[in-house]
Coordinates of C-alpha atoms and ligand atoms in Angstrom, one line a residue:
X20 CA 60.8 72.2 77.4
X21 CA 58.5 69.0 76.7
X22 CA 59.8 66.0 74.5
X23 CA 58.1 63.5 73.0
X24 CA 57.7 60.8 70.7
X25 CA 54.4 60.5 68.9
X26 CA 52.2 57.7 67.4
X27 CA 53.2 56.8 63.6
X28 CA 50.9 54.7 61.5
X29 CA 52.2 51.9 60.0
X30 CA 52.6 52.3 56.4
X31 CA 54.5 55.0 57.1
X32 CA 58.8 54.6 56.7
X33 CA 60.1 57.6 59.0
X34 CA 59.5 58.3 62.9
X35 CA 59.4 61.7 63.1
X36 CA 60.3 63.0 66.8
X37 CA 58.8 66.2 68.3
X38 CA 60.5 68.2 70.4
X39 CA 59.3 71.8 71.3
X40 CA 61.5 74.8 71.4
X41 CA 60.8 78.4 71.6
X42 CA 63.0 81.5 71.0
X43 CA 63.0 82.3 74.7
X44 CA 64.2 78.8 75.0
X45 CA 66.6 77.3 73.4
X46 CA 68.1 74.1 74.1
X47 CA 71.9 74.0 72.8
X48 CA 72.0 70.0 72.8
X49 CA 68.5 69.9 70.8
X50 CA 69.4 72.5 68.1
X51 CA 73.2 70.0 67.8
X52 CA 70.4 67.1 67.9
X53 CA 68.7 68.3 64.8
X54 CA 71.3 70.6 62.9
X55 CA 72.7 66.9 63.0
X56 CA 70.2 65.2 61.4
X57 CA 70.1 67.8 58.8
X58 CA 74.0 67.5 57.8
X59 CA 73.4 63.3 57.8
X60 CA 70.9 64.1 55.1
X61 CA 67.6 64.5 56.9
X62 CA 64.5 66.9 57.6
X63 CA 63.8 69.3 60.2
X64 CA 60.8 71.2 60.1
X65 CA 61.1 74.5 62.4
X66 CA 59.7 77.7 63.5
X67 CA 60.0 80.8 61.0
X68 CA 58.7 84.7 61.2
X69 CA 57.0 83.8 58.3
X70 CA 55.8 80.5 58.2
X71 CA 57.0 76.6 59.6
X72 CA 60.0 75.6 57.2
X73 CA 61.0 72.3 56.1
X74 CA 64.5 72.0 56.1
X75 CA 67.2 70.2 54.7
X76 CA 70.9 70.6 54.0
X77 CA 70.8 72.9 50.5
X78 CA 74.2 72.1 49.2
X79 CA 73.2 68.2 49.3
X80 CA 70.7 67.1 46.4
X81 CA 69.9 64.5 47.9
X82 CA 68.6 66.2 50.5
X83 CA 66.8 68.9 48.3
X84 CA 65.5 65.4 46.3
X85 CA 63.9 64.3 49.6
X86 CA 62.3 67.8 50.6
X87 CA 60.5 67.6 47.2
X88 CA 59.1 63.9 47.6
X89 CA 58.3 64.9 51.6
X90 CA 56.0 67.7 50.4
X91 CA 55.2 66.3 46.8
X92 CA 56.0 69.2 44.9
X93 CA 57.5 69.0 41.7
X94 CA 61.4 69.0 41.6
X95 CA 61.8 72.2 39.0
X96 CA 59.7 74.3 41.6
X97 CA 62.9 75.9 43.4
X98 CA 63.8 76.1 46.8
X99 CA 64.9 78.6 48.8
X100 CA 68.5 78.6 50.9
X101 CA 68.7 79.9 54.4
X102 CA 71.4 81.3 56.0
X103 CA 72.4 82.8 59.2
X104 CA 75.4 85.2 59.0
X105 CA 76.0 87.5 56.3
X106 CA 79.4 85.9 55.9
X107 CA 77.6 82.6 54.7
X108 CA 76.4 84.3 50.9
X109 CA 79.8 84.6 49.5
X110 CA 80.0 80.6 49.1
X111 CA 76.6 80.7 47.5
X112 CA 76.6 83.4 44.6
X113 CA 78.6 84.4 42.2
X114 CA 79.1 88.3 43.3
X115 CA 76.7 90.3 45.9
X116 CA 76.0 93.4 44.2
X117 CA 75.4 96.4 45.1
X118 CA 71.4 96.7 45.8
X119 CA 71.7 92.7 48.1
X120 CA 74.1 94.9 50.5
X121 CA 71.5 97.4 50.7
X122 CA 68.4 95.6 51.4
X123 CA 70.6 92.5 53.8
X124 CA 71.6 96.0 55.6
X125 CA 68.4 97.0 55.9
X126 CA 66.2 94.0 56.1
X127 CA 68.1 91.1 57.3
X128 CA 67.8 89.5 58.8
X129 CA 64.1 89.4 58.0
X130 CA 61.6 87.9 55.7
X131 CA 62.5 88.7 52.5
X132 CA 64.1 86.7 49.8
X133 CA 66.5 88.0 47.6
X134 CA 67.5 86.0 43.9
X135 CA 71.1 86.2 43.1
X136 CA 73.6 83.9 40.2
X137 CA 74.1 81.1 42.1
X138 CA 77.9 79.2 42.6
X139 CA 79.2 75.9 42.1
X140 CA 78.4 75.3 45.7
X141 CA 74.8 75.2 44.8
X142 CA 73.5 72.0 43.1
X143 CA 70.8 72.6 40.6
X144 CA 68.6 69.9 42.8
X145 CA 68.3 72.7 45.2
X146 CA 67.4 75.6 42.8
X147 CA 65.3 73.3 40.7
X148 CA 67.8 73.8 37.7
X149 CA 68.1 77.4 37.3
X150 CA 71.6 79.2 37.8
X151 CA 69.9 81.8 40.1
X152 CA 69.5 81.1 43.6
X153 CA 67.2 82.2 46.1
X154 CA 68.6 83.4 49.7
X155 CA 66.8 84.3 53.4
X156 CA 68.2 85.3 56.6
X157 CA 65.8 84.8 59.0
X158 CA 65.5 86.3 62.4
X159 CA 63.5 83.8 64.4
X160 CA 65.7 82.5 67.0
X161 CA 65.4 79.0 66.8
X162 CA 65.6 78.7 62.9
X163 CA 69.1 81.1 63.2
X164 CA 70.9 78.7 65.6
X165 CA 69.7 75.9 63.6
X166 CA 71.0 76.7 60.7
X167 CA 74.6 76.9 62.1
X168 CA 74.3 73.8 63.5
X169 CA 72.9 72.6 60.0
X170 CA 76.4 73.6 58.4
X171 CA 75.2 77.2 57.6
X172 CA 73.1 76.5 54.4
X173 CA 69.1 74.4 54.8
X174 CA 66.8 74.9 51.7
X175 CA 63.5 74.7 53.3
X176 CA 59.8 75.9 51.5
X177 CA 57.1 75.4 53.7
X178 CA 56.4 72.7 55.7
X179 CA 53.4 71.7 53.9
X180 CA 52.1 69.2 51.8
X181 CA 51.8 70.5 48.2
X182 CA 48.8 71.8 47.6
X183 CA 47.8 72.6 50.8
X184 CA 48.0 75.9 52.7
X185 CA 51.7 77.1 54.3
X186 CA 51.3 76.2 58.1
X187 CA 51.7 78.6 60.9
X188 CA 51.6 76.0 63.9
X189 CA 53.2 72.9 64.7
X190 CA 49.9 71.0 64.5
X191 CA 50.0 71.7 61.0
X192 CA 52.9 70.6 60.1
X193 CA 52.3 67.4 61.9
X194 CA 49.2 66.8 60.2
X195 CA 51.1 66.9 57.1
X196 CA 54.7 65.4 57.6
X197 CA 54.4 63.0 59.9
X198 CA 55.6 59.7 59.1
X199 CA 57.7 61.6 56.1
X200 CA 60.6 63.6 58.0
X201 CA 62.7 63.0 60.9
X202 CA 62.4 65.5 63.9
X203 CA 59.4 68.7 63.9
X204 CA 60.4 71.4 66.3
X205 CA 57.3 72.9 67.3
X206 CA 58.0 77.1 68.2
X207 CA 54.7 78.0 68.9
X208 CA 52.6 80.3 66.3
X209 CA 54.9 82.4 63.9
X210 CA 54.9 86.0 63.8
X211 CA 53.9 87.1 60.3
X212 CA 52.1 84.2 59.1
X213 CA 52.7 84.8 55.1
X214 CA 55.7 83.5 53.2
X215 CA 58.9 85.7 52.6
X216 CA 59.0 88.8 50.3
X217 CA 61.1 88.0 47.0
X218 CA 63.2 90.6 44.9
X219 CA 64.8 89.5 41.7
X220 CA 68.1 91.5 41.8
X221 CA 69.6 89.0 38.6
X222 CA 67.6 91.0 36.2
X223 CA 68.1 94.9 34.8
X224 CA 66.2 96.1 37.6
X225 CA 64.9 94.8 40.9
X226 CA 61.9 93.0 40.5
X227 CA 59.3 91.7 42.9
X228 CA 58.3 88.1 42.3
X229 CA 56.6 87.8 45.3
X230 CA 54.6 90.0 47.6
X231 CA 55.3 90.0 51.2
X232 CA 55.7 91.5 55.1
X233 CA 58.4 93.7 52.9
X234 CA 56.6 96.0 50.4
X235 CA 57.5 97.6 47.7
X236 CA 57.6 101.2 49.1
X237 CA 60.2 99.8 52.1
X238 CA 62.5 98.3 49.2
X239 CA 62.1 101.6 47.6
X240 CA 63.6 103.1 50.4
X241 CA 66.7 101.7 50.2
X242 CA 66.8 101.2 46.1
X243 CA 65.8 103.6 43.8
X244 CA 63.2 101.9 41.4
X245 CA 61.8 98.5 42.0
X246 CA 59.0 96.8 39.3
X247 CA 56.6 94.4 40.3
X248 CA 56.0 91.0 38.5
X249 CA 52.6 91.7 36.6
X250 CA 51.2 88.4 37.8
X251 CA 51.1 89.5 41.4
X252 CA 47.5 90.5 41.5
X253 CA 47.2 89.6 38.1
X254 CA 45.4 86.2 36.3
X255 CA 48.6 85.1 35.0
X256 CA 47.4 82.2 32.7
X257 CA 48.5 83.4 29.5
X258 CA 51.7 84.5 30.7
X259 CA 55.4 82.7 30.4
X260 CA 56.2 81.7 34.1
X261 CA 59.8 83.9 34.7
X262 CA 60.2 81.0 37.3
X263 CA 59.3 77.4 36.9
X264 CA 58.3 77.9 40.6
X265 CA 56.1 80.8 39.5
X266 CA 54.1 78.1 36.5
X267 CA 52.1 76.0 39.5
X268 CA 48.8 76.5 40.8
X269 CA 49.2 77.8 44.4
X270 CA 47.0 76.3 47.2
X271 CA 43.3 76.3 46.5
X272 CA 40.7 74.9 49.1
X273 CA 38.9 72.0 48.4
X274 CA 35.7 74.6 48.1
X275 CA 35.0 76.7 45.2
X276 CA 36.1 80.2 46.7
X277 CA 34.9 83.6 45.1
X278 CA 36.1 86.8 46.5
X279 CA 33.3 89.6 46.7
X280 CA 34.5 93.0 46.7
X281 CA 32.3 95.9 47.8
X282 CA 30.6 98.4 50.4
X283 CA 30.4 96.1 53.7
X284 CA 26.6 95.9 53.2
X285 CA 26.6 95.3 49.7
X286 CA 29.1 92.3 49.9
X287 CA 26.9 90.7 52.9
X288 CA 23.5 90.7 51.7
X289 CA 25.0 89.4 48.2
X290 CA 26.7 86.8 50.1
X291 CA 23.8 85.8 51.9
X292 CA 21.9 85.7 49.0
X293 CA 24.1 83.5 47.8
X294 CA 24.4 81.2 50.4
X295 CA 20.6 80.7 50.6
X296 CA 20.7 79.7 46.8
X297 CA 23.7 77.1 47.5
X298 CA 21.6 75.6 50.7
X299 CA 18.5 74.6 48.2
X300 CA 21.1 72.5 46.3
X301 CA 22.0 71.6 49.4
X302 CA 25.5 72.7 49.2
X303 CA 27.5 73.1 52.3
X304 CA 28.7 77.2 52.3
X305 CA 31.3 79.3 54.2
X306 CA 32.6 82.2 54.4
X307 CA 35.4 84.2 55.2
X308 CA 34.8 87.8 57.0
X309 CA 36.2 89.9 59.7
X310 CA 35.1 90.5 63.3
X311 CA 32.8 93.1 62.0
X312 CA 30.8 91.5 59.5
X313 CA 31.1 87.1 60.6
X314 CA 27.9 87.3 62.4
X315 CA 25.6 88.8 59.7
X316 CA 26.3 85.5 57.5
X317 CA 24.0 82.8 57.2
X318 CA 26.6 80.0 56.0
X319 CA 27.0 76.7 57.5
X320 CA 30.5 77.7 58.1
X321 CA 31.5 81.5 58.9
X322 CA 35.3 82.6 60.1
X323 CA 36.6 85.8 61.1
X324 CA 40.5 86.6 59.8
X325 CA 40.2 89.4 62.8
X326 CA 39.8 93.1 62.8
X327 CA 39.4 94.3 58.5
X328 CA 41.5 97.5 60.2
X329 CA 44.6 95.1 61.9
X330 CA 46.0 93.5 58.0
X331 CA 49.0 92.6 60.0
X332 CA 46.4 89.8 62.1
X333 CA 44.7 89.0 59.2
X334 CA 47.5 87.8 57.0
X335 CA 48.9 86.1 60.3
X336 CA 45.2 84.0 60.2
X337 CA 44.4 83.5 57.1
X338 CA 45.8 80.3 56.4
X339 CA 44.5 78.9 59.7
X340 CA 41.2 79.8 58.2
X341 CA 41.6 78.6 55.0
X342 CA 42.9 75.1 56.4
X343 CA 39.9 75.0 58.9
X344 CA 37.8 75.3 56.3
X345 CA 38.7 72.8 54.5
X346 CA 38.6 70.5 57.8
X347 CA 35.1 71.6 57.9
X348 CA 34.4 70.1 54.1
X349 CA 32.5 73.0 53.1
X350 CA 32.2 72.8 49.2
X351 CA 31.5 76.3 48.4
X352 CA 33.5 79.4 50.0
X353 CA 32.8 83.7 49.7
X354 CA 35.7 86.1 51.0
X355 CA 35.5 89.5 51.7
X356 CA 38.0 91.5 49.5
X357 CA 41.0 93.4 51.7
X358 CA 42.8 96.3 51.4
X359 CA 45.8 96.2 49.0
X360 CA 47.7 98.3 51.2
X361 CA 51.3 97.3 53.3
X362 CA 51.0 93.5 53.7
X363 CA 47.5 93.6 52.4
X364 CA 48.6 93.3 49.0
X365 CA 50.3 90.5 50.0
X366 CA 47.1 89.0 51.7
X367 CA 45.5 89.8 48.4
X368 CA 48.0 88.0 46.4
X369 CA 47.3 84.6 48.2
X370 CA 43.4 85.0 48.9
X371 CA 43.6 85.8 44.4
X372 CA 45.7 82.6 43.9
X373 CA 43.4 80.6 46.3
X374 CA 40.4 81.7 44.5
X375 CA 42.0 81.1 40.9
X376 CA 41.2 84.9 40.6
X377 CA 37.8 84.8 41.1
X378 CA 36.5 88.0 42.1
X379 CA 32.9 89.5 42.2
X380 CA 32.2 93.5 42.4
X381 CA 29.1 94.7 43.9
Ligands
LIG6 P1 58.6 78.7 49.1 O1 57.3 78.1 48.5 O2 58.4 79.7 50.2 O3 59.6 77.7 49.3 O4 59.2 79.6 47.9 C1 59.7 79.1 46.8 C2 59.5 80.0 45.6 O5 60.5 80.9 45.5 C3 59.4 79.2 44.3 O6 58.2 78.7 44.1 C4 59.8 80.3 43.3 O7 58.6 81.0 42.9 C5 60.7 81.2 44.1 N1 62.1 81.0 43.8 C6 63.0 80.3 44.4 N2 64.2 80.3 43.8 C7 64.0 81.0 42.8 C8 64.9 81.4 41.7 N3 66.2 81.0 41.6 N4 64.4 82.2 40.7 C9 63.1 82.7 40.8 N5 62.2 82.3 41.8 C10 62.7 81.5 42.7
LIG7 MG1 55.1 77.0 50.0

């Protein structure tokens, strides 16, 4: 295991400490180290399956106030709680019904989210007002024994700044935080690379808000019916939020992305095509393919999100590529479209949001 301390500028207020940690790996005294700074009221960011999370205690508001000014994201967005041990959710919510012992049987712990009447024990800091509550059980190894050590209960969204891409390496989250929480364990890359699955089970029928590694068709193994929020792949503009979470833009890149859908040589030569108009203005393009197609583009900027057959690898690279790009300042961006199948409609979901829905057919 390596330690260190890194550089922090100077109009910054917090020295955040680095420590790395893998699941193979982990350090007993380190995980008391930081579930400590977490019950004194501080941040930890850490190692996920889905994505790096930035925790903090989720029974203290002010510790769910401090998450929300680390990332700036607004304070009625709400947060989700993480727990360990199934015997943690009872202190939470008000009852477990039925179809949460089902899917914890089946899928915790795992990355999906599941929305239940929140308890007393919950301050509305943490669940950004509502009287629902949002609840995880992980199974990455590291964020499980830090959560004990925590006290059992860390909110923690993603350990990004708003507004920017969920990051799925340490260096991202460094980028980001530094300077604005105390200690970032860095695990290494994470395994799915998309944010958790969530299920509304608070209304007449289980309803996913949120696409994720956990489709629809697994949760319909274990419940009978389950809907799907119409906004998933859906311009939802001119629709009431059901969340306050659900009313913010997500992530866009600083370049104007368009998603081209299409036979493979119909979507390249129209990108091209493209491109070459954008260089006479003397824009700088990029594009986002697969290993297939990346080297048939003419852009300034071209990235591959892996094999179009392997939806599992792309939706672990897709936000590296998205974040790259915008490294790269390119100012305008095409996509290939995916498959909405398995976690490609998740994929889907966040390349739509990215691109504020902006989708060509050729
Ligand atoms: P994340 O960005 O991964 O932290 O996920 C937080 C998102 O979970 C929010 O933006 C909401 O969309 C959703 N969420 C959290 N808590 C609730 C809740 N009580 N009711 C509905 N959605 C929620
Ligand atoms: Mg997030």
């Amino acid at each position: 295991m390596v330690e260190q301390q890194f550089g922090i500028e100077k109009d910054t207020k917090v020295k955040t400490r680095l420590v790395r940690m893998d699941e193979q790996h982990i350090d007993a005294a380190l995980v008391k180290e930081a579930g400590d700074v977490i019950k004194a009221g501080g941040l930890v960011a850490f190692p996920t399956e889905t994505v790096y999370g930035l925790g903090g205690d989720a029974l203290n508001p002010l510790s769910s106030a401090k998450i929300y000014s680390a990332k700036g994201r607004p304070s009625d967005n709400p947060l989700i709680v993480h727990i360990a041990d199934m015997g943690a959710l009872d202190a939470i919510v008000r009852e477990i019904p039925d179809s949460a012992g089902k899917l914890a049987d089946k899928f915790w712990p795992g990355p999906l989210t599941m929305i239940l009447h929140k308890s007393e024990a919950v301050p509305y800091e943490t669940t950004g007002g509502l009287d629902t509550v949002a609840v995880r059980m992980p199974v990455h190894g590291v964020a499980r024994e830090l959560i004990r050590a925590a006290g059992g209960y860390v909110a923690a969204p993603s350990a990004n700044r708003s507004g920017r891409p969920s990051p799925t390496l340490a260096k991202y989250v460094i980028e980001d935080m530094d300077g604005r929480i105390e200690m970032i364990i860095d695990g290494g890359d994470v395994e799915i690379g998309l944010e958790s699955t969530i299920v509304d089970l608070t209304a007449e029928r289980p309803i996913i808000l949120r696409p994720g590694y956990i489709t629809r068709q697994m949760l319909e193994q274990v419940l009978s019916a389950v809907e799907e929020d119409s906004t998933i792949m859906r311009d939802d503009s001119g629709q009431a939020p059901k969340a306050p979470g659900m009313k913010y833009r997500h992530y866009a890149p600083k370049g104007d992305l368009t998603i081209v859908d299409g036979t493979a040589e119909c979507v390249v030569e129209y990108i091209n095509t493209r491109i070459a108009m954008h260089r006479n203005d003397n824009k700088r393009t990029g594009v986002i393919g697969t290993d297939a197609s990346v080297k048939e583009y003419r852009a300034d900027v071209c990235k591959s999100v892996g094999k179009r057959s392997d939806e599992e690898a792309i939706a672990k690279e897709l936000y590296r590529v998205l974040r790259e790009l915008d490294d790269e300042n390119v100012e305008i961006i095409y996509a290939e479209s995916f498959d909405t199948d398995g976690i490609g409609q998740a994929v889907m979901n966040r390349l739509l949001k990215a691109a504020g829905h902006k989708i060509i057919h050729v």
